[in-house]
Amino acid sequence: MDFDLSTEELAFRDEVRDFLKDNLKQKVDNDFGVSFDQEWNDKVREKRWVGFSWPEAVGGGGGSIMEQVILKQEMAAAKAPSLGTCFMGLAWVGPSIIEYGTEDQKERFIPDILDSKYQWCTGYSEPNVGSDLAALQTKAVREGDHYLVNGQKIWTSLAPFAEWMILLVRTDFKVEKKHDGITCLLVHMKTPGLEVRPIENMAGGSFFAEVFFTDVKVPVENRLGDEGNGWRVTLTALANERSSIAEVTQMERRLEVLKALAVKTKKYGKPVLEDATVRRRIARFEAKIEAMRLNGLRYLTKQLKGEPLSSETSVNKLTRAELEMDMGDFAVEILGAAGPHLRGSADTVDDGKWAFGSLSWPDVVIGGGTPNIQKNIISERILGLPKD
Amino acid sequence: MNFGFTEEQELLRDQIRKFLDTKCPLTEVRKISKTKQGHSDELWGEMAELGWLGLLIPEEYGGVGLGWIDLIVLMEETGRFLYPSPLISHSLCAMALIENGNDIQKQKWLPQLASGKIIGAIALQEEDERYDSLGIQLAAEINGASVSLSGSKHYVSDVAEANLVVCACRTGTAEGDVSLVLVETAADGVTNKAATTMDATKREGVLTLDNVTVATDAVLGAVNKAWPAIERLNDCGAVAVTAEAVGAAEQALQITTNYAKERIQFDNQIGKYQSVKHPLAKMYVDIESFKSLSYFAAWNINESPEDLPRSVSLAKGYAADVLPQLGIDCLGLHGAIGYTAEYDIQLYLKRTKWIRPKFGDADYHFDRVINLGGVE
């Protein structure tokens, strides 16, 4: 065991730190929402730190796994804005295009993703198809040089703001296995027949939407991968979610803020942090966050040794989900009667940020696989229990 | 960056696992834990020959000279097999001597510990269970070249089998005036009252010292200055217990997972039902988590001692917090068969309850995490 960085890795870390010292002007202090900063975007783009894990041939940075970790960690620790704002494009649309796309598709889409020109959204879930994604029913029929798409998607995050969508459709209904007959299309959001109806969430935001397809024509050249191969494309995309190291740094920061709240909040004239129950609950959060950090390092070591990761990432996803729900709720709980007060109320604390935060956990907890799905993954793929 | 084991450590793990699997399966564990002695001289001797009793002891004193990461590999496996032996106590006694003893003391005792000729133990706790220096009240009076000891130590693991006990005692009136003294259990005035705990593989009891006289050269380190060493010894104990907990919990999960695959109810393997498989998945997450925490704590013992207190408290706190419920759930998922003495899962449930308080429960460790965090 050894937690030290090599000479080259240390040099890279110093490069990142020096860059931050010279260029980081506005720290990101809030947990909610990211403000766009063109100057920052241009600078990190110039360093090739946007799409840092991607091959240099497509304009990525070609960073090693360890360098990616260092970069993410340093950026998160310095409270820097994100590396590029084309979130889904950078997280999974880009990697899928790099792996399955035609040369033409790479040229058309990859530079725009790296430049954060616009947002991508992801058309996976349907009204009756959530966790059981492969059962999707949105239909596409090939007609000459285009596909004719009909159906409906729902819970499509960022759809109200996106310019393009990565869409899963069914091109073959006569398959024995539901994972066959699925095709992946890249669809412009302004295509005639495509309608976005934003859905308001419980916190008052409208980041996700229903998306309706009525005879939407998608050119065949916008198909990603072969017809019927969409499930493979999706698996590649989802497997691309790498280390959770940056998330851990965020969680550590949130814990600090929570501790400060527990000092600031008084009951009977004393900080609530003096209450043993409060102290121990905070320590439990700390133990779970530290476990996430160390689990991440253990799995990273496996990757560095060239061993394939199976479903271990579900471990940290479950812990993260639990922390999101519990920490959000805990803040509101220790605030007592002020807890449920929103922004604008005379009794609210910190402009309602805690109340709002306690209503925002589903973004993380439900998007990308609910805790029950993660438990299925662990019990079936790691423990080898039968499928239900 | 490498948060994993070396090839040598993996080989050591295979070797230990094979050793315990052939020589001390659970049928044997049950037999051994029914004997008066509670452990097997024969296996203990073989472990000595393999170098496992002196893993931490430097080669010049007859040991193998390895570190805590190697030791927790050994302990994960002894935990997995519920191997009944004084290994933890023995290793902690050696640790106390290695870190605090002078050369004469090391020459005298370490080779005997490494060869298994004597068994070592440590005695930190007293009746008033607390983990600060005021918890240490056993009186040690220094008169010239001798020390006179009177009082009792409690919850002393393997006290009946030990020949040499490292005893924490009070040598002055100020809060931190505590010292470590080597006590030979054959000395006049030393008695013990030991018993098996609920976990028949773990024995502990009261060590009573009634006007026991030892020479001042039995004091480990400086008089009145032992508190940091005592706290560190307790932390190392917590690391050892947590390492055994990792192995034991993994095995409990394995036994229960196997049962869930075999047991048919309502025409299905019960492991098909989410009410069975989801608790098992949750156990997996918890075990992975306190495993990572315990590895890091073990690494800190040798490589970054100043980070040991926080890291061990996170590890033992997490483990102590989840283990008893894990034991209960593993047993519960078996139904009535799990309740029988004949079935093995109950042995693991009992182990979880032994682990919980040993070297500090979750409340102690979580309180310490917050205190160390500097938020007041």
mmCIF file with all atom_site columns, C-alpha atoms in Angstrom, chain A residues 41-219:
data_model
loop_
_atom_site.group_PDB
_atom_site.id
_atom_site.type_symbol
_atom_site.label_atom_id
_atom_site.label_alt_id
_atom_site.label_comp_id
_atom_site.label_asym_id
_atom_site.label_entity_id
_atom_site.label_seq_id
_atom_site.pdbx_PDB_ins_code
_atom_site.Cartn_x
_atom_site.Cartn_y
_atom_site.Cartn_z
_atom_site.occupancy
_atom_site.B_iso_or_equiv
_atom_site.pdbx_formal_charge
_atom_site.auth_seq_id
_atom_site.auth_comp_id
_atom_site.auth_asym_id
_atom_site.auth_atom_id
_atom_site.pdbx_PDB_model_num
ATOM 1   C CA . ASN A 1 41  ? -14.264 27.629  -20.172 1.00 0.00 ? 41  ASN A CA 1
ATOM 2   C CA . ASP A 1 42  ? -11.832 28.853  -22.825 1.00 0.00 ? 42  ASP A CA 1
ATOM 3   C CA . LYS A 1 43  ? -8.848  28.498  -20.547 1.00 0.00 ? 43  LYS A CA 1
ATOM 4   C CA . VAL A 1 44  ? -9.532  24.941  -19.368 1.00 0.00 ? 44  VAL A CA 1
ATOM 5   C CA . ARG A 1 45  ? -10.383 24.022  -22.950 1.00 0.00 ? 45  ARG A CA 1
ATOM 6   C CA . GLU A 1 46  ? -7.034  25.340  -24.070 1.00 0.00 ? 46  GLU A CA 1
ATOM 7   C CA . LYS A 1 47  ? -5.344  23.077  -21.488 1.00 0.00 ? 47  LYS A CA 1
ATOM 8   C CA . ARG A 1 48  ? -7.306  20.165  -22.981 1.00 0.00 ? 48  ARG A CA 1
ATOM 9   C CA . TRP A 1 49  ? -8.769  19.490  -19.566 1.00 0.00 ? 49  TRP A CA 1
ATOM 10  C CA . VAL A 1 50  ? -12.285 19.382  -20.960 1.00 0.00 ? 50  VAL A CA 1
ATOM 11  C CA . GLY A 1 51  ? -12.722 15.826  -22.242 1.00 0.00 ? 51  GLY A CA 1
ATOM 12  C CA . PHE A 1 52  ? -9.429  15.113  -20.511 1.00 0.00 ? 52  PHE A CA 1
ATOM 13  C CA . SER A 1 53  ? -9.938  11.334  -20.640 1.00 0.00 ? 53  SER A CA 1
ATOM 14  C CA . TRP A 1 54  ? -10.711 11.333  -24.366 1.00 0.00 ? 54  TRP A CA 1
ATOM 15  C CA . PRO A 1 55  ? -8.147  10.460  -27.039 1.00 0.00 ? 55  PRO A CA 1
ATOM 16  C CA . GLU A 1 56  ? -6.094  13.369  -28.326 1.00 0.00 ? 56  GLU A CA 1
ATOM 17  C CA . ALA A 1 57  ? -7.068  12.452  -31.893 1.00 0.00 ? 57  ALA A CA 1
ATOM 18  C CA . VAL A 1 58  ? -10.633 13.721  -31.310 1.00 0.00 ? 58  VAL A CA 1
ATOM 19  C CA . GLY A 1 59  ? -9.497  16.779  -29.382 1.00 0.00 ? 59  GLY A CA 1
ATOM 20  C CA . GLY A 1 60  ? -9.455  15.261  -25.899 1.00 0.00 ? 60  GLY A CA 1
ATOM 21  C CA . GLY A 1 61  ? -6.612  15.428  -23.399 1.00 0.00 ? 61  GLY A CA 1
ATOM 22  C CA . GLY A 1 62  ? -5.456  11.814  -23.400 1.00 0.00 ? 62  GLY A CA 1
ATOM 23  C CA . GLY A 1 63  ? -4.987  11.980  -19.616 1.00 0.00 ? 63  GLY A CA 1
ATOM 24  C CA . SER A 1 64  ? -4.094  8.833   -17.721 1.00 0.00 ? 64  SER A CA 1
ATOM 25  C CA . ILE A 1 65  ? -6.536  7.486   -15.138 1.00 0.00 ? 65  ILE A CA 1
ATOM 26  C CA . MET A 1 66  ? -4.411  8.881   -12.321 1.00 0.00 ? 66  MET A CA 1
ATOM 27  C CA . GLU A 1 67  ? -4.133  12.286  -13.990 1.00 0.00 ? 67  GLU A CA 1
ATOM 28  C CA . GLN A 1 68  ? -7.901  12.393  -14.401 1.00 0.00 ? 68  GLN A CA 1
ATOM 29  C CA . VAL A 1 69  ? -8.299  11.728  -10.703 1.00 0.00 ? 69  VAL A CA 1
ATOM 30  C CA . ILE A 1 70  ? -5.773  14.379  -9.759  1.00 0.00 ? 70  ILE A CA 1
ATOM 31  C CA . LEU A 1 71  ? -7.407  16.938  -12.021 1.00 0.00 ? 71  LEU A CA 1
ATOM 32  C CA . LYS A 1 72  ? -10.887 16.295  -10.649 1.00 0.00 ? 72  LYS A CA 1
ATOM 33  C CA . GLN A 1 73  ? -9.688  16.306  -7.072  1.00 0.00 ? 73  GLN A CA 1
ATOM 34  C CA . GLU A 1 74  ? -7.758  19.549  -7.360  1.00 0.00 ? 74  GLU A CA 1
ATOM 35  C CA . MET A 1 75  ? -10.599 21.283  -9.183  1.00 0.00 ? 75  MET A CA 1
ATOM 36  C CA . ALA A 1 76  ? -13.146 20.191  -6.588  1.00 0.00 ? 76  ALA A CA 1
ATOM 37  C CA . ALA A 1 77  ? -10.887 21.105  -3.675  1.00 0.00 ? 77  ALA A CA 1
ATOM 38  C CA . ALA A 1 78  ? -10.344 24.585  -5.115  1.00 0.00 ? 78  ALA A CA 1
ATOM 39  C CA . LYS A 1 79  ? -14.115 25.015  -5.635  1.00 0.00 ? 79  LYS A CA 1
ATOM 40  C CA . ALA A 1 80  ? -13.475 25.650  -9.317  1.00 0.00 ? 80  ALA A CA 1
ATOM 41  C CA . PRO A 1 81  ? -16.359 25.751  -11.808 1.00 0.00 ? 81  PRO A CA 1
ATOM 42  C CA . SER A 1 82  ? -16.889 22.549  -13.763 1.00 0.00 ? 82  SER A CA 1
ATOM 43  C CA . LEU A 1 83  ? -14.617 21.587  -16.647 1.00 0.00 ? 83  LEU A CA 1
ATOM 44  C CA . GLY A 1 84  ? -17.004 22.366  -19.469 1.00 0.00 ? 84  GLY A CA 1
ATOM 45  C CA . THR A 1 85  ? -20.730 22.821  -19.062 1.00 0.00 ? 85  THR A CA 1
ATOM 46  C CA . CYS A 1 86  ? -21.998 20.362  -21.653 1.00 0.00 ? 86  CYS A CA 1
ATOM 47  C CA . PHE A 1 87  ? -22.722 17.910  -18.855 1.00 0.00 ? 87  PHE A CA 1
ATOM 48  C CA . MET A 1 88  ? -24.282 14.909  -20.575 1.00 0.00 ? 88  MET A CA 1
ATOM 49  C CA . GLY A 1 89  ? -22.240 15.490  -23.715 1.00 0.00 ? 89  GLY A CA 1
ATOM 50  C CA . LEU A 1 90  ? -19.056 15.184  -21.716 1.00 0.00 ? 90  LEU A CA 1
ATOM 51  C CA . ALA A 1 91  ? -20.262 12.418  -19.420 1.00 0.00 ? 91  ALA A CA 1
ATOM 52  C CA . TRP A 1 92  ? -21.636 9.889   -21.882 1.00 0.00 ? 92  TRP A CA 1
ATOM 53  C CA . VAL A 1 93  ? -22.789 11.223  -25.277 1.00 0.00 ? 93  VAL A CA 1
ATOM 54  C CA . GLY A 1 94  ? -19.237 12.113  -26.324 1.00 0.00 ? 94  GLY A CA 1
ATOM 55  C CA . PRO A 1 95  ? -17.684 8.804   -25.222 1.00 0.00 ? 95  PRO A CA 1
ATOM 56  C CA . SER A 1 96  ? -20.433 6.897   -27.060 1.00 0.00 ? 96  SER A CA 1
ATOM 57  C CA . ILE A 1 97  ? -19.879 8.889   -30.244 1.00 0.00 ? 97  ILE A CA 1
ATOM 58  C CA . ILE A 1 98  ? -16.128 8.346   -29.949 1.00 0.00 ? 98  ILE A CA 1
ATOM 59  C CA . GLU A 1 99  ? -16.682 4.602   -29.674 1.00 0.00 ? 99  GLU A CA 1
ATOM 60  C CA . TYR A 1 100 ? -19.583 4.026   -32.065 1.00 0.00 ? 100 TYR A CA 1
ATOM 61  C CA . GLY A 1 101 ? -19.843 7.159   -34.201 1.00 0.00 ? 101 GLY A CA 1
ATOM 62  C CA . THR A 1 102 ? -18.954 7.620   -37.855 1.00 0.00 ? 102 THR A CA 1
ATOM 63  C CA . GLU A 1 103 ? -16.135 10.006  -38.787 1.00 0.00 ? 103 GLU A CA 1
ATOM 64  C CA . ASP A 1 104 ? -18.771 12.491  -39.889 1.00 0.00 ? 104 ASP A CA 1
ATOM 65  C CA . GLN A 1 105 ? -20.568 12.285  -36.523 1.00 0.00 ? 105 GLN A CA 1
ATOM 66  C CA . LYS A 1 106 ? -17.329 12.770  -34.639 1.00 0.00 ? 106 LYS A CA 1
ATOM 67  C CA . GLU A 1 107 ? -16.552 15.890  -36.645 1.00 0.00 ? 107 GLU A CA 1
ATOM 68  C CA . ARG A 1 108 ? -20.036 17.291  -36.247 1.00 0.00 ? 108 ARG A CA 1
ATOM 69  C CA . PHE A 1 109 ? -20.510 16.719  -32.532 1.00 0.00 ? 109 PHE A CA 1
ATOM 70  C CA . ILE A 1 110 ? -17.279 16.266  -30.613 1.00 0.00 ? 110 ILE A CA 1
ATOM 71  C CA . PRO A 1 111 ? -15.824 19.793  -31.046 1.00 0.00 ? 111 PRO A CA 1
ATOM 72  C CA . ASP A 1 112 ? -19.140 21.375  -29.987 1.00 0.00 ? 112 ASP A CA 1
ATOM 73  C CA . ILE A 1 113 ? -19.287 19.196  -26.876 1.00 0.00 ? 113 ILE A CA 1
ATOM 74  C CA . LEU A 1 114 ? -15.727 20.145  -25.969 1.00 0.00 ? 114 LEU A CA 1
ATOM 75  C CA . ASP A 1 115 ? -16.550 23.813  -26.505 1.00 0.00 ? 115 ASP A CA 1
ATOM 76  C CA . SER A 1 116 ? -19.737 23.480  -24.417 1.00 0.00 ? 116 SER A CA 1
ATOM 77  C CA . LYS A 1 117 ? -21.683 25.112  -27.223 1.00 0.00 ? 117 LYS A CA 1
ATOM 78  C CA . TYR A 1 118 ? -25.010 23.634  -26.186 1.00 0.00 ? 118 TYR A CA 1
ATOM 79  C CA . GLN A 1 119 ? -26.583 21.023  -23.920 1.00 0.00 ? 119 GLN A CA 1
ATOM 80  C CA . TRP A 1 120 ? -27.401 17.415  -24.690 1.00 0.00 ? 120 TRP A CA 1
ATOM 81  C CA . CYS A 1 121 ? -30.252 15.547  -23.058 1.00 0.00 ? 121 CYS A CA 1
ATOM 82  C CA . THR A 1 122 ? -30.867 11.820  -22.788 1.00 0.00 ? 122 THR A CA 1
ATOM 83  C CA . GLY A 1 123 ? -34.091 10.210  -24.010 1.00 0.00 ? 123 GLY A CA 1
ATOM 84  C CA . TYR A 1 124 ? -34.169 6.950   -22.079 1.00 0.00 ? 124 TYR A CA 1
ATOM 85  C CA . SER A 1 125 ? -37.092 6.690   -19.605 1.00 0.00 ? 125 SER A CA 1
ATOM 86  C CA . GLU A 1 126 ? -40.681 6.369   -20.808 1.00 0.00 ? 126 GLU A CA 1
ATOM 87  C CA . PRO A 1 127 ? -44.014 6.646   -18.964 1.00 0.00 ? 127 PRO A CA 1
ATOM 88  C CA . ASN A 1 128 ? -44.138 2.918   -18.280 1.00 0.00 ? 128 ASN A CA 1
ATOM 89  C CA . VAL A 1 129 ? -40.423 2.274   -18.549 1.00 0.00 ? 129 VAL A CA 1
ATOM 90  C CA . GLY A 1 130 ? -38.156 3.536   -15.811 1.00 0.00 ? 130 GLY A CA 1
ATOM 91  C CA . SER A 1 131 ? -35.771 1.161   -14.132 1.00 0.00 ? 131 SER A CA 1
ATOM 92  C CA . ASP A 1 132 ? -36.590 -1.549  -16.677 1.00 0.00 ? 132 ASP A CA 1
ATOM 93  C CA . LEU A 1 133 ? -35.113 0.518   -19.487 1.00 0.00 ? 133 LEU A CA 1
ATOM 94  C CA . ALA A 1 134 ? -34.841 -2.230  -22.115 1.00 0.00 ? 134 ALA A CA 1
ATOM 95  C CA . ALA A 1 135 ? -38.637 -2.546  -22.170 1.00 0.00 ? 135 ALA A CA 1
ATOM 96  C CA . LEU A 1 136 ? -38.884 0.792   -24.014 1.00 0.00 ? 136 LEU A CA 1
ATOM 97  C CA . GLN A 1 137 ? -41.633 1.228   -26.618 1.00 0.00 ? 137 GLN A CA 1
ATOM 98  C CA . THR A 1 138 ? -40.903 4.461   -28.526 1.00 0.00 ? 138 THR A CA 1
ATOM 99  C CA . LYS A 1 139 ? -41.002 3.302   -32.101 1.00 0.00 ? 139 LYS A CA 1
ATOM 100 C CA . ALA A 1 140 ? -38.811 4.120   -35.096 1.00 0.00 ? 140 ALA A CA 1
ATOM 101 C CA . VAL A 1 141 ? -39.517 2.867   -38.602 1.00 0.00 ? 141 VAL A CA 1
ATOM 102 C CA . ARG A 1 142 ? -36.968 3.211   -41.366 1.00 0.00 ? 142 ARG A CA 1
ATOM 103 C CA . GLU A 1 143 ? -38.340 5.024   -44.416 1.00 0.00 ? 143 GLU A CA 1
ATOM 104 C CA . GLY A 1 144 ? -35.672 5.569   -47.057 1.00 0.00 ? 144 GLY A CA 1
ATOM 105 C CA . ASP A 1 145 ? -33.056 7.986   -45.763 1.00 0.00 ? 145 ASP A CA 1
ATOM 106 C CA . HIS A 1 146 ? -34.717 8.640   -42.414 1.00 0.00 ? 146 HIS A CA 1
ATOM 107 C CA . TYR A 1 147 ? -36.382 7.039   -39.409 1.00 0.00 ? 147 TYR A CA 1
ATOM 108 C CA . LEU A 1 148 ? -39.923 7.996   -38.505 1.00 0.00 ? 148 LEU A CA 1
ATOM 109 C CA . VAL A 1 149 ? -40.157 8.232   -34.701 1.00 0.00 ? 149 VAL A CA 1
ATOM 110 C CA . ASN A 1 150 ? -43.375 8.034   -32.665 1.00 0.00 ? 150 ASN A CA 1
ATOM 111 C CA . GLY A 1 151 ? -43.758 7.752   -28.927 1.00 0.00 ? 151 GLY A CA 1
ATOM 112 C CA . GLN A 1 152 ? -43.034 9.481   -25.664 1.00 0.00 ? 152 GLN A CA 1
ATOM 113 C CA . LYS A 1 153 ? -40.144 9.970   -23.261 1.00 0.00 ? 153 LYS A CA 1
ATOM 114 C CA . ILE A 1 154 ? -40.388 11.290  -19.717 1.00 0.00 ? 154 ILE A CA 1
ATOM 115 C CA . TRP A 1 155 ? -38.122 12.508  -16.871 1.00 0.00 ? 155 TRP A CA 1
ATOM 116 C CA . THR A 1 156 ? -35.775 13.773  -19.568 1.00 0.00 ? 156 THR A CA 1
ATOM 117 C CA . SER A 1 157 ? -33.363 15.971  -17.607 1.00 0.00 ? 157 SER A CA 1
ATOM 118 C CA . LEU A 1 158 ? -32.263 19.224  -19.266 1.00 0.00 ? 158 LEU A CA 1
ATOM 119 C CA . ALA A 1 159 ? -34.712 18.671  -22.163 1.00 0.00 ? 159 ALA A CA 1
ATOM 120 C CA . PRO A 1 160 ? -36.098 22.231  -21.828 1.00 0.00 ? 160 PRO A CA 1
ATOM 121 C CA . PHE A 1 161 ? -32.588 23.624  -22.398 1.00 0.00 ? 161 PHE A CA 1
ATOM 122 C CA . ALA A 1 162 ? -30.995 21.081  -24.723 1.00 0.00 ? 162 ALA A CA 1
ATOM 123 C CA . GLU A 1 163 ? -30.259 21.386  -28.421 1.00 0.00 ? 163 GLU A CA 1
ATOM 124 C CA . TRP A 1 164 ? -29.622 17.696  -29.073 1.00 0.00 ? 164 TRP A CA 1
ATOM 125 C CA . MET A 1 165 ? -30.873 14.449  -27.595 1.00 0.00 ? 165 MET A CA 1
ATOM 126 C CA . ILE A 1 166 ? -29.363 10.970  -27.498 1.00 0.00 ? 166 ILE A CA 1
ATOM 127 C CA . LEU A 1 167 ? -32.476 8.853   -27.961 1.00 0.00 ? 167 LEU A CA 1
ATOM 128 C CA . LEU A 1 168 ? -33.219 5.166   -27.548 1.00 0.00 ? 168 LEU A CA 1
ATOM 129 C CA . VAL A 1 169 ? -35.974 3.765   -29.769 1.00 0.00 ? 169 VAL A CA 1
ATOM 130 C CA . ARG A 1 170 ? -37.262 0.343   -30.668 1.00 0.00 ? 170 ARG A CA 1
ATOM 131 C CA . THR A 1 171 ? -36.741 -0.546  -34.347 1.00 0.00 ? 171 THR A CA 1
ATOM 132 C CA . ASP A 1 172 ? -37.763 -4.176  -33.998 1.00 0.00 ? 172 ASP A CA 1
ATOM 133 C CA . PHE A 1 173 ? -40.764 -5.390  -31.979 1.00 0.00 ? 173 PHE A CA 1
ATOM 134 C CA . LYS A 1 174 ? -40.428 -9.044  -32.925 1.00 0.00 ? 174 LYS A CA 1
ATOM 135 C CA . VAL A 1 175 ? -37.341 -9.848  -30.892 1.00 0.00 ? 175 VAL A CA 1
ATOM 136 C CA . GLU A 1 176 ? -37.158 -12.622 -28.298 1.00 0.00 ? 176 GLU A CA 1
ATOM 137 C CA . LYS A 1 177 ? -34.963 -10.661 -25.920 1.00 0.00 ? 177 LYS A CA 1
ATOM 138 C CA . LYS A 1 178 ? -36.089 -7.135  -25.137 1.00 0.00 ? 178 LYS A CA 1
ATOM 139 C CA . HIS A 1 179 ? -32.458 -5.941  -25.197 1.00 0.00 ? 179 HIS A CA 1
ATOM 140 C CA . ASP A 1 180 ? -32.388 -6.629  -28.935 1.00 0.00 ? 180 ASP A CA 1
ATOM 141 C CA . GLY A 1 181 ? -34.127 -4.433  -31.472 1.00 0.00 ? 181 GLY A CA 1
ATOM 142 C CA . ILE A 1 182 ? -33.155 -1.166  -29.743 1.00 0.00 ? 182 ILE A CA 1
ATOM 143 C CA . THR A 1 183 ? -31.471 1.562   -31.769 1.00 0.00 ? 183 THR A CA 1
ATOM 144 C CA . CYS A 1 184 ? -29.721 4.760   -30.745 1.00 0.00 ? 184 CYS A CA 1
ATOM 145 C CA . LEU A 1 185 ? -30.468 8.024   -32.601 1.00 0.00 ? 185 LEU A CA 1
ATOM 146 C CA . LEU A 1 186 ? -29.095 11.548  -32.271 1.00 0.00 ? 186 LEU A CA 1
ATOM 147 C CA . VAL A 1 187 ? -31.993 13.967  -32.587 1.00 0.00 ? 187 VAL A CA 1
ATOM 148 C CA . HIS A 1 188 ? -32.064 17.757  -32.905 1.00 0.00 ? 188 HIS A CA 1
ATOM 149 C CA . MET A 1 189 ? -34.568 19.170  -30.437 1.00 0.00 ? 189 MET A CA 1
ATOM 150 C CA . LYS A 1 190 ? -36.056 21.570  -32.978 1.00 0.00 ? 190 LYS A CA 1
ATOM 151 C CA . THR A 1 191 ? -37.049 18.757  -35.360 1.00 0.00 ? 191 THR A CA 1
ATOM 152 C CA . PRO A 1 192 ? -40.715 19.136  -36.421 1.00 0.00 ? 192 PRO A CA 1
ATOM 153 C CA . GLY A 1 193 ? -43.048 16.864  -34.462 1.00 0.00 ? 193 GLY A CA 1
ATOM 154 C CA . LEU A 1 194 ? -40.887 16.915  -31.338 1.00 0.00 ? 194 LEU A CA 1
ATOM 155 C CA . GLU A 1 195 ? -42.555 18.635  -28.409 1.00 0.00 ? 195 GLU A CA 1
ATOM 156 C CA . VAL A 1 196 ? -41.074 19.340  -24.961 1.00 0.00 ? 196 VAL A CA 1
ATOM 157 C CA . ARG A 1 197 ? -43.393 19.835  -21.990 1.00 0.00 ? 197 ARG A CA 1
ATOM 158 C CA . PRO A 1 198 ? -41.414 20.791  -18.867 1.00 0.00 ? 198 PRO A CA 1
ATOM 159 C CA . ILE A 1 199 ? -42.413 19.101  -15.591 1.00 0.00 ? 199 ILE A CA 1
ATOM 160 C CA . GLU A 1 200 ? -42.210 21.114  -12.411 1.00 0.00 ? 200 GLU A CA 1
ATOM 161 C CA . ASN A 1 201 ? -40.466 19.232  -9.596  1.00 0.00 ? 201 ASN A CA 1
ATOM 162 C CA . MET A 1 202 ? -41.366 19.453  -5.902  1.00 0.00 ? 202 MET A CA 1
ATOM 163 C CA . ALA A 1 203 ? -38.693 22.040  -5.251  1.00 0.00 ? 203 ALA A CA 1
ATOM 164 C CA . GLY A 1 204 ? -40.212 24.344  -7.872  1.00 0.00 ? 204 GLY A CA 1
ATOM 165 C CA . GLY A 1 205 ? -37.626 23.788  -10.595 1.00 0.00 ? 205 GLY A CA 1
ATOM 166 C CA . SER A 1 206 ? -38.353 22.599  -14.147 1.00 0.00 ? 206 SER A CA 1
ATOM 167 C CA . PHE A 1 207 ? -35.230 20.803  -15.258 1.00 0.00 ? 207 PHE A CA 1
ATOM 168 C CA . PHE A 1 208 ? -36.841 17.714  -16.619 1.00 0.00 ? 208 PHE A CA 1
ATOM 169 C CA . ALA A 1 209 ? -39.651 17.251  -19.108 1.00 0.00 ? 209 ALA A CA 1
ATOM 170 C CA . GLU A 1 210 ? -41.934 15.015  -21.071 1.00 0.00 ? 210 GLU A CA 1
ATOM 171 C CA . VAL A 1 211 ? -40.882 14.767  -24.708 1.00 0.00 ? 211 VAL A CA 1
ATOM 172 C CA . PHE A 1 212 ? -43.450 13.773  -27.354 1.00 0.00 ? 212 PHE A CA 1
ATOM 173 C CA . PHE A 1 213 ? -42.547 12.399  -30.787 1.00 0.00 ? 213 PHE A CA 1
ATOM 174 C CA . THR A 1 214 ? -45.152 12.608  -33.530 1.00 0.00 ? 214 THR A CA 1
ATOM 175 C CA . ASP A 1 215 ? -43.849 11.485  -36.922 1.00 0.00 ? 215 ASP A CA 1
ATOM 176 C CA . VAL A 1 216 ? -40.445 12.945  -36.143 1.00 0.00 ? 216 VAL A CA 1
ATOM 177 C CA . LYS A 1 217 ? -38.053 12.416  -39.065 1.00 0.00 ? 217 LYS A CA 1
ATOM 178 C CA . VAL A 1 218 ? -34.479 11.564  -38.024 1.00 0.00 ? 218 VAL A CA 1
ATOM 179 C CA . PRO A 1 219 ? -31.937 11.226  -40.846 1.00 0.00 ? 219 PRO A CA 1
#
